[in-house]
Coordinates of C-alpha atoms in Angstrom, one line a residue:
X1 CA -11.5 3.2 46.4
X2 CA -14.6 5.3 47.2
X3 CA -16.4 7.4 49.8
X4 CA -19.9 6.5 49.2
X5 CA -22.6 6.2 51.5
X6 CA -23.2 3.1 53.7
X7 CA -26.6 2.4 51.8
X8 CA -24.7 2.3 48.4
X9 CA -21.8 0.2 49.9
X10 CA -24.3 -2.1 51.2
X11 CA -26.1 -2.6 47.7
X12 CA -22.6 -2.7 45.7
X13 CA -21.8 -5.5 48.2
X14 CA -25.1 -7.6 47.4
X15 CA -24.0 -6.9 43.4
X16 CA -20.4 -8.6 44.2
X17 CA -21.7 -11.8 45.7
X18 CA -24.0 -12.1 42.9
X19 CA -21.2 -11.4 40.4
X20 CA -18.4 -13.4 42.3
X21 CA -21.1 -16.4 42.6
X22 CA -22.7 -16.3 39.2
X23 CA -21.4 -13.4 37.0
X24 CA -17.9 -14.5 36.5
X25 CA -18.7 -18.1 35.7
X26 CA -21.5 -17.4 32.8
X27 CA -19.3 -14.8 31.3
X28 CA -16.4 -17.4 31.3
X29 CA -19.0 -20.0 29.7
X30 CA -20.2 -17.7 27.0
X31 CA -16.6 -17.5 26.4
X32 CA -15.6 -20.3 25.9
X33 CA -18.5 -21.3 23.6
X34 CA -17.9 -18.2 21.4
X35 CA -21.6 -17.0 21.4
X36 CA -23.8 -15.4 23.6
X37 CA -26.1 -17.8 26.4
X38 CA -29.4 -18.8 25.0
X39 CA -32.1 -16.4 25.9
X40 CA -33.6 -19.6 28.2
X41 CA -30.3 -20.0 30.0
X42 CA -31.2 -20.9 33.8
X43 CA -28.7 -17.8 34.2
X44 CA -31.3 -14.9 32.6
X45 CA -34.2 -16.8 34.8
X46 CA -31.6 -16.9 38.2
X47 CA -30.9 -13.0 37.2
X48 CA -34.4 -11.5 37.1
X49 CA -35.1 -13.5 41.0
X50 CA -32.0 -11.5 41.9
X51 CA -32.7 -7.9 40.5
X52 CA -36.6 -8.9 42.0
X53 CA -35.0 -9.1 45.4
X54 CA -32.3 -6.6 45.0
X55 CA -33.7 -3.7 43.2
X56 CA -31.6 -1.2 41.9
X57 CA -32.2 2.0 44.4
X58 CA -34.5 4.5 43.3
X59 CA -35.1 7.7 43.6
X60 CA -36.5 7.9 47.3
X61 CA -33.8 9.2 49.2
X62 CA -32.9 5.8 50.8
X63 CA -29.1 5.7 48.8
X64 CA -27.9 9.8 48.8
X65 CA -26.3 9.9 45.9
X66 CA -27.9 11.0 42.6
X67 CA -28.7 8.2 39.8
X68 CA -25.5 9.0 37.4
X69 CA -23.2 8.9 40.5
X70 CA -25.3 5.2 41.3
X71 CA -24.9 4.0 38.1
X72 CA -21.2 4.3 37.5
X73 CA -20.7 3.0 41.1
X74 CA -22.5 -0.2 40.2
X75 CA -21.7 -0.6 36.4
X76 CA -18.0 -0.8 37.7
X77 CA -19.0 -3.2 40.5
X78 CA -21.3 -5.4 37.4
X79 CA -17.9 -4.6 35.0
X80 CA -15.5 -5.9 37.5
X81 CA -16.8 -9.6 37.2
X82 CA -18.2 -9.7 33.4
X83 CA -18.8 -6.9 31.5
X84 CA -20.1 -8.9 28.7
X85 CA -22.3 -10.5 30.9
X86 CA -23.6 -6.9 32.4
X87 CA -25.0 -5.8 28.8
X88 CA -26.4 -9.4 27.5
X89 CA -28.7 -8.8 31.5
X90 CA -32.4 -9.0 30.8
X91 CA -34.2 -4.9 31.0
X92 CA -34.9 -2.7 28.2
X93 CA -31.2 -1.4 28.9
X94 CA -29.6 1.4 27.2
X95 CA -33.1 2.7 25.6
X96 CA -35.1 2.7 29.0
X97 CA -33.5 6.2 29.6
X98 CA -34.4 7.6 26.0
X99 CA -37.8 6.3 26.5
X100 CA -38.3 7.6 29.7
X101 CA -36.8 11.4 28.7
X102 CA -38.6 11.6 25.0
X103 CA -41.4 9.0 25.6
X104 CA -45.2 10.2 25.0
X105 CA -46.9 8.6 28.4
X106 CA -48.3 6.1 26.5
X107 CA -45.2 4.7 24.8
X108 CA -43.4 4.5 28.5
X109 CA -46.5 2.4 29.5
X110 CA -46.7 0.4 26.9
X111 CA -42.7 -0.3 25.6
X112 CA -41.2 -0.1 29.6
X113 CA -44.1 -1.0 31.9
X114 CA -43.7 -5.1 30.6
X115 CA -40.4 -5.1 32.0
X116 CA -42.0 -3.6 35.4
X117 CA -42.2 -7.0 37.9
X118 CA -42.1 -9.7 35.3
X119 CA -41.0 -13.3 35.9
X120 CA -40.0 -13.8 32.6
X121 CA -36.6 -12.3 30.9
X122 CA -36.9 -9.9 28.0
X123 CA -34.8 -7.2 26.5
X124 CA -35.0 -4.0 24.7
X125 CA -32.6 -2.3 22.3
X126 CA -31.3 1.0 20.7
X127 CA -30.1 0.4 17.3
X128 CA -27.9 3.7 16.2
X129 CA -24.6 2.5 14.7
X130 CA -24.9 1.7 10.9
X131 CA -22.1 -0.3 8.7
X132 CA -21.0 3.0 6.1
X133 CA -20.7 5.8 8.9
X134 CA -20.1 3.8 12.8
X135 CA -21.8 6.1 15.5
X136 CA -21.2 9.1 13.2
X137 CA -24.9 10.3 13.3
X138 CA -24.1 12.7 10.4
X139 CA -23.0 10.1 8.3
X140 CA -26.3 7.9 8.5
X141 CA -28.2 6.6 5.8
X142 CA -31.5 4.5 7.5
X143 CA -34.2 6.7 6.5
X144 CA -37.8 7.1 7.7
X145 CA -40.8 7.9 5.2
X146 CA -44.6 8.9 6.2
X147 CA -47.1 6.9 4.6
X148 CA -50.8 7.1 5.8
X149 CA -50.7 3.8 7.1
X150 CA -47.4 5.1 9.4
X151 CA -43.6 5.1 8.5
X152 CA -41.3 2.7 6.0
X153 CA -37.7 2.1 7.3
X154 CA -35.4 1.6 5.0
X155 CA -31.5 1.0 5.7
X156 CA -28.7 -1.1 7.7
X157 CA -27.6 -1.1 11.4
X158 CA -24.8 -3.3 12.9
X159 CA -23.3 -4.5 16.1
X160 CA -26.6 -3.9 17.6
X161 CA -26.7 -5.3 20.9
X162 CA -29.3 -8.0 21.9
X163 CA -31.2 -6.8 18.8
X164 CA -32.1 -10.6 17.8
X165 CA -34.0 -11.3 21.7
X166 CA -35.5 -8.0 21.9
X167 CA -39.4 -7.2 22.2
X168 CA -38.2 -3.9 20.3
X169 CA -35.8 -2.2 19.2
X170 CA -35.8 1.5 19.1
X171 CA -34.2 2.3 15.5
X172 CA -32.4 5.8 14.8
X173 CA -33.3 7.1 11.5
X174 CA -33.7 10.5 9.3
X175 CA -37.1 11.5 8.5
X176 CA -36.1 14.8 7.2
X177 CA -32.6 14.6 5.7
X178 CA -32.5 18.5 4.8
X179 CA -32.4 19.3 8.4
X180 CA -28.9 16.9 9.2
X181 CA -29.2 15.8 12.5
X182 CA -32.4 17.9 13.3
X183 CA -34.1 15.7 11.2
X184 CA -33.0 12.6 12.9
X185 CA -36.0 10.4 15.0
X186 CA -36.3 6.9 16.8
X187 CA -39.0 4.3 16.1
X188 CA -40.2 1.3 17.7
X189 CA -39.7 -2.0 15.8
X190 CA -41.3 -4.8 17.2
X191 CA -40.4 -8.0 17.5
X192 CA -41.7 -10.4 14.1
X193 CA -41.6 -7.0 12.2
X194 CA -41.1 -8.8 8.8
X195 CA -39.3 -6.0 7.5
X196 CA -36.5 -6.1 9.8
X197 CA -34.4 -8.8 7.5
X198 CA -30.7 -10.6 7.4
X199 CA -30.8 -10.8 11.3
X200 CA -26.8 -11.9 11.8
X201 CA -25.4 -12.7 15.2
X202 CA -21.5 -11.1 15.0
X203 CA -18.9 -13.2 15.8
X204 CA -16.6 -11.0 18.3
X205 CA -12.7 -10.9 20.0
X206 CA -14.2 -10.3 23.2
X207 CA -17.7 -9.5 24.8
X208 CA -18.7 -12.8 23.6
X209 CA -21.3 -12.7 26.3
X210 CA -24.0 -10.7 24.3
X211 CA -25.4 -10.2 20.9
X212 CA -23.7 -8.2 18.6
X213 CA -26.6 -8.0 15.8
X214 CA -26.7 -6.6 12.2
X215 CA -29.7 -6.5 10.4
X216 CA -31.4 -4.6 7.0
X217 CA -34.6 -2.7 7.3
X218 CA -36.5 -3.5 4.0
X219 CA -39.3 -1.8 3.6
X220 CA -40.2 -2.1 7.1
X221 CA -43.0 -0.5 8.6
X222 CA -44.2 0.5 12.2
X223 CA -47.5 2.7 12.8
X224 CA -48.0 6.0 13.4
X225 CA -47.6 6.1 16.9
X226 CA -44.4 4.0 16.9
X227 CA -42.1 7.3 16.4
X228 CA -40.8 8.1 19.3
X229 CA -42.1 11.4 21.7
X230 CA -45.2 11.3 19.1
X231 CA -45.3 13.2 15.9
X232 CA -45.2 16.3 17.8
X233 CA -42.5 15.6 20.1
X234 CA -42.4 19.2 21.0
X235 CA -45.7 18.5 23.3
X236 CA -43.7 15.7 25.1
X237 CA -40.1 17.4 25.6
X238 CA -38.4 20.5 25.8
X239 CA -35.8 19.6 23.9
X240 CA -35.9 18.2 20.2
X241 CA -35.9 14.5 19.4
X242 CA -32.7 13.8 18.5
X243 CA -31.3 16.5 21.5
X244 CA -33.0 14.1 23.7
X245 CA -31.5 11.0 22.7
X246 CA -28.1 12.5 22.2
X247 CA -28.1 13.9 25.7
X248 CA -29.3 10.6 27.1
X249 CA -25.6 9.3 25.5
X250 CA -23.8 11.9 27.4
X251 CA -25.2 10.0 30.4
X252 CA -24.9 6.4 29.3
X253 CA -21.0 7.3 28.4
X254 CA -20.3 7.7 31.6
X255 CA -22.1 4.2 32.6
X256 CA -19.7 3.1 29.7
X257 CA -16.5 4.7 31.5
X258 CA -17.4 2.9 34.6
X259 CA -17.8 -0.3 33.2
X260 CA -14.3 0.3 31.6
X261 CA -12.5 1.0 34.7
X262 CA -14.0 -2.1 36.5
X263 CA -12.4 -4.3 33.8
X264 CA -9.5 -2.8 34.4
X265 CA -9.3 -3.1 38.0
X266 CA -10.0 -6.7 37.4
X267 CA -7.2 -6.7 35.3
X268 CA -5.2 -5.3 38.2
X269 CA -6.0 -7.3 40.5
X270 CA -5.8 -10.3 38.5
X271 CA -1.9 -9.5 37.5
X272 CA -1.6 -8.3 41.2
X273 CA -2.7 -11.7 42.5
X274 CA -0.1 -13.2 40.3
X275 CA 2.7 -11.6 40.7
X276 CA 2.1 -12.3 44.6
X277 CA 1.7 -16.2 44.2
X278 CA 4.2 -16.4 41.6
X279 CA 7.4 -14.1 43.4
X280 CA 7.1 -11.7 40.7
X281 CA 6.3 -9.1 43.2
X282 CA 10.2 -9.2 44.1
X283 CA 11.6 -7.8 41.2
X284 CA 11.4 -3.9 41.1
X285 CA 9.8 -3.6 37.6
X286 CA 6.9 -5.7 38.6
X287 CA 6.3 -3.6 41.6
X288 CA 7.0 -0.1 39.6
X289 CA 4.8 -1.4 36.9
X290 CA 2.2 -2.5 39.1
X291 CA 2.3 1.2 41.0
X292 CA 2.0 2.7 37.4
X293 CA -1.1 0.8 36.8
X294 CA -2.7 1.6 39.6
X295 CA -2.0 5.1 39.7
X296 CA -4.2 5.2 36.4
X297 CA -6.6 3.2 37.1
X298 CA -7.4 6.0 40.4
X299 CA -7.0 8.8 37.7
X300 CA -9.9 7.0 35.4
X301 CA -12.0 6.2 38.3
X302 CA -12.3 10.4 39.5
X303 CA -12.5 11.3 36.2
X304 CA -15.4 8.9 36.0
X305 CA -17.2 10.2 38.8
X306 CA -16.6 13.6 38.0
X307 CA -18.2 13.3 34.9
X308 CA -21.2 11.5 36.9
X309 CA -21.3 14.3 39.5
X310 CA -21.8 16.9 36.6
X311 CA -24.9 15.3 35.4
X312 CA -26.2 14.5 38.9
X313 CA -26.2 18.3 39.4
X314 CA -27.3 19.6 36.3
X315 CA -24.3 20.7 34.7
X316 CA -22.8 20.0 31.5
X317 CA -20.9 17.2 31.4
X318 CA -20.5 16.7 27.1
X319 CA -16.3 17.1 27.7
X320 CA -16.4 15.2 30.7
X321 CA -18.5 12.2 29.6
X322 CA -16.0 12.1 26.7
X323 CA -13.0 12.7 28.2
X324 CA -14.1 10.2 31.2
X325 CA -15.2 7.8 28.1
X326 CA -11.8 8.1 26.4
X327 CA -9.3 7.6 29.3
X328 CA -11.1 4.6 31.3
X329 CA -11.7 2.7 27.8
X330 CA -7.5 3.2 27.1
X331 CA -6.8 2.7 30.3
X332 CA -8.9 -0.7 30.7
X333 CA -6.7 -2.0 27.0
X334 CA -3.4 -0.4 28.9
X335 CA -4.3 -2.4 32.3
X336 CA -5.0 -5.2 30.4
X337 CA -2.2 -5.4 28.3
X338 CA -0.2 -5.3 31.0
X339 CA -1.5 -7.7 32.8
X340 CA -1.0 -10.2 30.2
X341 CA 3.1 -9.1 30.6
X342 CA 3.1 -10.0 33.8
X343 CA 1.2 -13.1 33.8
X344 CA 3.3 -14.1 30.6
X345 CA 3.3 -17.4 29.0
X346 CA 0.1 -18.4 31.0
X347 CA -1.5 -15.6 29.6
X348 CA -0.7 -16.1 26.5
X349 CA -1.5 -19.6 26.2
X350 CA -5.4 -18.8 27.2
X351 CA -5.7 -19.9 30.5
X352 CA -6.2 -16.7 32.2
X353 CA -8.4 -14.7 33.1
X354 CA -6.5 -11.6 32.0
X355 CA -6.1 -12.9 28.4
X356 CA -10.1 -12.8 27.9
X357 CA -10.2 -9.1 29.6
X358 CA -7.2 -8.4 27.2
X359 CA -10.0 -9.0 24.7
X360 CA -13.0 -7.7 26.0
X361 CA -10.9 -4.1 26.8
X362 CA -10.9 -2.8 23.1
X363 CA -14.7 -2.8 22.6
X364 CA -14.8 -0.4 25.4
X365 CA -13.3 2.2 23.1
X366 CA -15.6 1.4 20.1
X367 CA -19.1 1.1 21.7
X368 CA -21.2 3.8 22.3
X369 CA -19.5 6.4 20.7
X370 CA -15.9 5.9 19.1
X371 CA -12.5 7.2 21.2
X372 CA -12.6 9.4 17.5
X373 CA -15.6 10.6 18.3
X374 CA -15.2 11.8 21.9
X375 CA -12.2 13.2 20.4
X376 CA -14.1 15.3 18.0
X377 CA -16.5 16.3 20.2
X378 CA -14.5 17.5 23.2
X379 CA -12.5 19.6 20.3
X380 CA -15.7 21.2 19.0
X381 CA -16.2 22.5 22.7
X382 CA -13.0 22.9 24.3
X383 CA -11.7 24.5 20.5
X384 CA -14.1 25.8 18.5
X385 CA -13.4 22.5 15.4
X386 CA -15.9 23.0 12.9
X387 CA -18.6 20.9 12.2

């Protein structure tokens, strides 16, 4: 199903024998327990020796294709045996990007370079969603206020991911609400802050395998040089603050529309695999339906890598990284959902696998950017809606 080059085929094969022989199983575990794996599970210490060994290629000209185009390749590969399992990995994850684009020097040294050849696990995280306006970035409320001693955060985020086992998290709030978005910036809350209160693990449908954290910032206060790009973030980047993070997302969807379509080919396969063992395969609607599913799952993956390709070459990609978001997260719920037809009453009992990616699909079109909010955006470009 792609035409990459040998030296990404060969890494995307080292990430499915890690999956296949450890990915799948903890994600099942987690699953079954309803809650995330301790930070200490043997799993996070076995995954750091891996990604030691196997780094993810860099930009040195050893894999060909550009880092969007690698990324969706392997987020689909990591996707394909445990999405869950893919976020809840141990990295500064989805922040490392924003921090490296709008980072002063001395915040990428000091917030990314502990994660640079450690031993130990640790995590980062981005907190933007908030519980009275979703990922609606007009609609938020956390606020940030100078003081001489640095800033006070105050406000609520939710469904935060690995927010409770992070060293930070980087916190998206309004320092100058007259300017709307413009006036939007991202601070580092460390770890033990003890005004980041009411730290709640979410119970979840599917994605069991990471955190899911709300919290309340109280009065909570980070130093001067805890804002992100500096207080002159116009000396560190050419674009604004908030233009930086937001064009950081445009990226990451796509990571987000990969990782959807590799659910859903698991979900194909797993419903292929069945209707194979079980005879199913003989009846014509089975076959037709299967053909129907796979025909879509194709569609998601080009549009995916189109998308990816964009941003590789410098061109913009907002509709595409929406539109790619959009159609792999429905078609990962409309793989899934047939799978569990086709599997049936086995399926529907719990004992298969396509029952839990039945439940893990629908996050895929709520994280990182509502399938409303792609919508939205891709009409503000494609048809002139107001803002």
């Amino acid at each position: 199903m792609n035409n990459f080059s040998a030296a990404l085929n060969a890494y995307i094969e080292q990430v499915r024998e890690w999956g296949q022989r450890e990915v799948r199983r903890a994600g099942l575990e987690a699953d079954r327990n309803g809650a995330p794996l301790p930070p200490d599970h043997p799993y996070f210490a076995a995954y750091v020796d891996f990604r030691r060994r196997h780094p993810v290629p860099a930009d040195d000209g050893a894999v060909p294709e550009g880092p969007a185009v690698r990324m969706a390749a392997i987020n689909e590969e990591n996707a394909y045996w445990d999405r869950g399992m893919g976020v809840a990995a141990p990295g500064p994850g989805l922040p490392a990007p924003i921090v490296t684009a709008a980072g002063t020097p001395e915040q990428r040294e000091r917030f990314l370079g502990p994660f640079r050849g450690t031993d130990i696990p640790r995590w980062g995280s981005f907190a933007l969603t908030e519980p009275s306006g979703g990922s609606d970035t007009a609609a938020f409320r956390t606020r940030a206020t100078r003081t001489d001693r640095g800033y006070l955060l105050n406000g609520a985020k939710c469904f935060i991911g690995n927010a409770a086992r992070a060293d930070w998290v980087l916190v998206q709030a309004n320092l100058d609400p007259e300017k709307g978005r413009a006036g939007q910036r991202s601070f580092f809350v460390e770890r033990g802050n003890r005004g980041m209160t009411g730290i709640k693990i979410e119970k979840k449908m599917g994605l069991r395998a990471y955190e899911s954290v709300s919290f309340i910032l109280e009065d909570c206060e980070v130093p001067h040089d805890n804002i992100l790009g500096g207080e002159r973030p116009e000396r560190t980047s050419k674009s604004s603050a908030y233009g930086a993070t937001m064009g950081t997302l445009n990226t990451t969807r796509v990571g987000v529309a990969a990782s959807a379509v590799g659910l859903a080919r698991s979900a194909y396969d797993e419903a292929l695999n069945f209707a194979t063992q079980s005879g199913a395969f003989k009846s014509i609607r089975v076959r037709d339906r299967l053909e129907v599913m796979y025909r879509q799952l194709r569609a998601a993956w080009l549009m995916t890598l189109r998308a990816a390709w964009k941003a590789d070459n410098r061109i913009p990609n907002i509709v595409d990284a929406s539109m790619a978001k959009v159609f792999a997260a429905e078609t990962a719920q409309d793989l899934a959902s047939a799978g569990m037809e086709i599997v049936g009453l086995e399926a529907g009992a719990g004992h298969h696998l396509v029952e839990k990616l039945f439940r893990d699909a629908k996050a895929l079109n709520i994280v990182e950017g509502t399938g409303q909010i792609q919508r939205i955006i891709m009409a503000r470009n494609l048809v002139g809606l107001p803002r």
